[in-house]
């Protein structure tokens, strides 16, 4: 099984801050990594796929990067709508998700 | 706009079989472009992909569920279903159905709202 870890588990930030979340895979997965955003009581929403490609309708303040075992999701200027939990997901071998990073208002 | 809706019992007894159905509207599950999957979420285990099915009938299951899970299609009703046998309390979770694109973006782009299943006697 491919295990994913995320850091930090919780992130407190102000509106307008630049934030970065890291996802690490237990083995190399190329760029077969996606990021999802989930708000309370809602299903996850696809933000990024193939490590760095934005999903449909996703604002350009979101960006993804990385390859192999280390990946990042960045938000260039945090907006009120961005306070949520973010999950990475690999799709190199089967599919598995990271534990999530909660982005909170500071 | 594609819409997915899960349905099924909210309470299942230990050792019994969990059965859920996902009804798809706004799109056909008979399209060769998509796969249809089940994902669950619980506080203890987070998000877990259970498996997916393609219109061709091909199924893909996560190894930890493979011995207990069956995903099937009902094209006449535009539905797909999940059966998970021999459930225990650890199968208590919010179960989502979702569509996965076979091409870009290769991931789950439409999800249902989720249905809570509790395993308890």
Coordinates of C-alpha atoms in Angstrom, one line a residue:
Chain A
X1 CA 0.0 0.0 0.0
X2 CA 1.1 3.5 -0.7
X3 CA 0.8 5.7 2.4
X4 CA 0.5 9.4 2.3
X5 CA 1.3 11.8 5.1
X6 CA 0.5 15.5 5.2
X7 CA 2.0 18.4 7.2
X8 CA 1.0 20.4 9.0
X9 CA -2.2 18.7 10.3
X10 CA -3.6 22.1 11.2
X11 CA -2.6 25.5 9.8
X12 CA -3.7 28.8 11.2
X13 CA -3.5 31.8 8.9
X14 CA -4.8 35.2 8.2
X15 CA -6.8 36.2 5.1
X16 CA -4.3 37.3 2.5
X17 CA -1.5 35.0 3.8
X18 CA 0.4 32.6 1.4
X19 CA 0.1 29.1 2.8
X20 CA 1.7 25.8 1.7
X21 CA 0.7 22.2 2.6
X22 CA 3.0 19.3 2.0
X23 CA 2.1 15.7 1.1
X24 CA 4.7 12.9 1.2
X25 CA 4.2 9.5 -0.3
X26 CA 5.8 6.3 1.1
X27 CA 7.2 5.5 -2.4
X28 CA 7.6 7.3 -5.7
X29 CA 4.3 8.0 -7.5
X30 CA 5.5 10.2 -10.3
X31 CA 3.0 13.0 -10.6
X32 CA -0.1 10.8 -9.9
X33 CA -1.3 13.0 -7.2
X34 CA -4.5 15.0 -6.7
X35 CA -5.6 17.5 -4.1
X36 CA -9.2 17.9 -2.8
X37 CA -10.8 20.6 -0.6
X38 CA -13.5 19.6 1.8
X39 CA -15.8 21.9 3.8
X40 CA -17.9 20.8 6.8
X41 CA -20.9 18.7 5.8
X42 CA -19.8 18.6 2.1
X43 CA -18.2 16.2 -0.2
X44 CA -14.6 16.7 -1.2
X45 CA -14.0 18.9 -4.3
X46 CA -11.2 18.2 -6.8
X47 CA -8.7 21.1 -6.8
X48 CA -5.6 19.8 -8.5
X49 CA -4.7 16.7 -10.5
X50 CA -1.5 15.3 -12.0
X51 CA 0.3 17.2 -9.2
X52 CA 0.0 20.6 -10.8
X53 CA -3.0 20.9 -13.1
X54 CA -5.9 22.9 -11.7
X55 CA -9.4 21.3 -11.8
X56 CA -12.3 22.9 -13.6
X57 CA -13.2 26.3 -12.2
X58 CA -10.5 26.3 -9.5
X59 CA -9.1 29.8 -8.8
X60 CA -5.6 30.5 -10.0
X61 CA -4.5 31.4 -6.4
X62 CA -4.2 27.6 -5.9
X63 CA -1.2 25.9 -7.3
X64 CA 0.3 22.4 -6.9
X65 CA 3.8 21.0 -7.4
X66 CA 6.2 18.2 -6.8
X67 CA 6.9 14.7 -8.1
X68 CA 8.1 11.4 -6.8
X69 CA 7.5 11.4 -3.1
X70 CA 7.0 15.1 -2.1
X71 CA 4.3 17.4 -3.2
X72 CA 2.9 20.8 -2.3
X73 CA -0.4 22.7 -2.5
X74 CA -0.1 26.4 -2.2
X75 CA -2.6 29.2 -1.8
X76 CA -1.1 32.5 -2.8
X77 CA -3.5 34.8 -1.0
X78 CA -5.9 33.0 1.4
X79 CA -9.5 34.0 1.0
X80 CA -12.4 33.5 3.5
X81 CA -13.8 30.7 1.2
X82 CA -10.5 28.8 1.5
X83 CA -10.8 27.9 5.1
X84 CA -11.4 24.1 4.8
X85 CA -9.6 20.8 5.1
X86 CA -7.3 19.7 2.3
X87 CA -6.5 16.1 1.3
X88 CA -4.0 14.7 -1.1
X89 CA -4.7 11.5 -3.0
X90 CA -2.4 9.3 -5.0
X91 CA -3.6 7.3 -8.0
X92 CA -0.4 5.5 -9.0
X93 CA -1.4 2.2 -7.4
X94 CA -5.0 2.0 -6.5
X95 CA -6.1 5.2 -4.7
X96 CA -5.3 6.4 -1.2
X97 CA -5.8 9.6 0.6
X98 CA -3.7 11.6 3.1
X99 CA -5.0 12.4 6.6
X100 CA -5.9 16.0 5.8
X101 CA -4.7 19.5 6.7
X102 CA -7.2 21.8 8.3
X103 CA -6.7 25.4 7.4
X104 CA -8.2 27.7 10.1
X105 CA -8.7 31.4 10.5
X106 CA -6.1 33.0 12.8
Chain B
X1 CA -24.8 18.9 -14.5
X2 CA -24.1 15.5 -13.2
X3 CA -25.8 14.7 -9.8
X4 CA -25.2 11.6 -7.7
X5 CA -27.4 10.5 -4.8
X6 CA -26.6 7.7 -2.3
X7 CA -29.4 5.7 -0.7
X8 CA -29.7 2.7 1.6
X9 CA -30.1 1.7 5.2
X10 CA -28.5 3.9 7.8
X11 CA -28.1 1.1 10.3
X12 CA -26.7 -2.3 9.7
X13 CA -26.1 -5.1 12.3
X14 CA -22.6 -6.5 12.8
X15 CA -21.8 -9.5 10.6
X16 CA -24.6 -8.5 8.1
X17 CA -24.2 -7.0 4.6
X18 CA -24.1 -3.3 3.9
X19 CA -25.9 -2.4 0.7
X20 CA -26.0 1.1 -0.9
X21 CA -27.2 2.4 -4.2
X22 CA -26.0 5.5 -6.1
X23 CA -28.5 7.1 -8.5
X24 CA -26.9 9.2 -11.3
X25 CA -28.8 12.0 -13.1
X26 CA -27.6 14.4 -15.7
X27 CA -25.3 11.8 -17.3
X28 CA -25.2 8.2 -18.3
X29 CA -23.3 5.5 -16.4
X30 CA -23.1 3.7 -19.7
X31 CA -20.5 6.2 -20.9
X32 CA -17.2 4.6 -21.6
X33 CA -15.5 7.8 -20.4
X34 CA -16.1 7.3 -16.8
X35 CA -15.7 5.1 -13.8
X36 CA -18.1 5.0 -10.9
X37 CA -16.7 4.6 -7.4
X38 CA -17.4 4.4 -3.7
X39 CA -15.3 6.2 -1.0
X40 CA -16.0 6.3 2.7
X41 CA -14.9 8.7 5.4
X42 CA -14.7 8.1 9.2
X43 CA -13.0 10.0 12.0
X44 CA -10.6 7.1 12.7
X45 CA -9.6 6.1 9.2
X46 CA -10.2 9.3 7.2
X47 CA -11.0 9.0 3.5
X48 CA -10.8 5.4 2.0
X49 CA -11.3 4.5 -1.6
X50 CA -13.3 1.2 -1.6
X51 CA -13.5 0.5 -5.3
X52 CA -14.7 1.5 -8.8
X53 CA -16.6 0.1 -11.7
X54 CA -16.5 0.8 -15.5
X55 CA -19.4 0.5 -17.9
X56 CA -17.6 -2.5 -19.4
X57 CA -18.1 -4.3 -16.1
X58 CA -14.5 -4.1 -15.1
X59 CA -14.1 -3.6 -11.3
X60 CA -11.3 -2.3 -9.2
X61 CA -11.2 -2.8 -5.5
X62 CA -8.8 -1.6 -2.8
X63 CA -7.0 -4.7 -1.5
X64 CA -8.2 -4.3 2.1
X65 CA -11.8 -4.5 0.9
X66 CA -11.4 -7.0 -1.9
X67 CA -12.6 -10.1 0.0
X68 CA -15.8 -8.4 1.2
X69 CA -16.9 -6.0 -1.5
X70 CA -18.9 -6.1 -4.7
X71 CA -19.7 -3.1 -6.9
X72 CA -22.2 -3.5 -9.7
X73 CA -24.1 -1.5 -12.3
X74 CA -27.8 -1.3 -13.2
X75 CA -27.7 0.6 -16.5
X76 CA -31.5 0.4 -16.9
X77 CA -31.9 2.5 -13.8
X78 CA -28.7 4.5 -14.2
X79 CA -27.5 3.3 -10.8
X80 CA -24.6 1.5 -9.4
X81 CA -24.4 -0.3 -6.1
X82 CA -22.1 -1.3 -3.2
X83 CA -22.3 -4.5 -1.2
X84 CA -19.9 -4.9 1.8
X85 CA -20.3 -8.2 3.6
X86 CA -19.5 -9.2 7.2
X87 CA -19.5 -5.6 8.5
X88 CA -18.1 -4.6 11.9
X89 CA -18.2 -1.4 13.9
X90 CA -15.1 -0.3 12.0
X91 CA -17.3 -0.1 8.9
X92 CA -19.3 2.8 10.4
X93 CA -18.6 5.7 8.1
X94 CA -20.0 8.3 5.8
X95 CA -20.2 6.6 2.4
X96 CA -19.9 8.6 -0.8
X97 CA -20.4 7.6 -4.4
X98 CA -18.5 9.5 -7.0
X99 CA -17.7 9.7 -10.7
X100 CA -14.1 9.4 -11.9
X101 CA -13.0 10.5 -15.3
X102 CA -11.2 8.0 -17.4
X103 CA -9.2 10.8 -19.0
X104 CA -8.2 14.2 -17.7
X105 CA -8.6 14.9 -14.8
X106 CA -8.5 11.2 -14.0
X107 CA -10.0 11.7 -10.6
X108 CA -13.3 12.1 -8.7
X109 CA -14.9 15.2 -10.2
X110 CA -18.5 14.7 -9.1
X111 CA -19.6 13.3 -5.7
X112 CA -22.8 12.5 -3.9
X113 CA -23.6 14.2 -0.7
X114 CA -22.8 11.1 1.3
X115 CA -24.9 8.8 3.4
X116 CA -24.0 7.8 7.0
X117 CA -24.0 4.1 7.8
X118 CA -23.8 2.9 11.4
X119 CA -22.9 -0.6 12.2
X120 CA -24.5 -1.5 15.5
X121 CA -26.7 -4.2 17.1

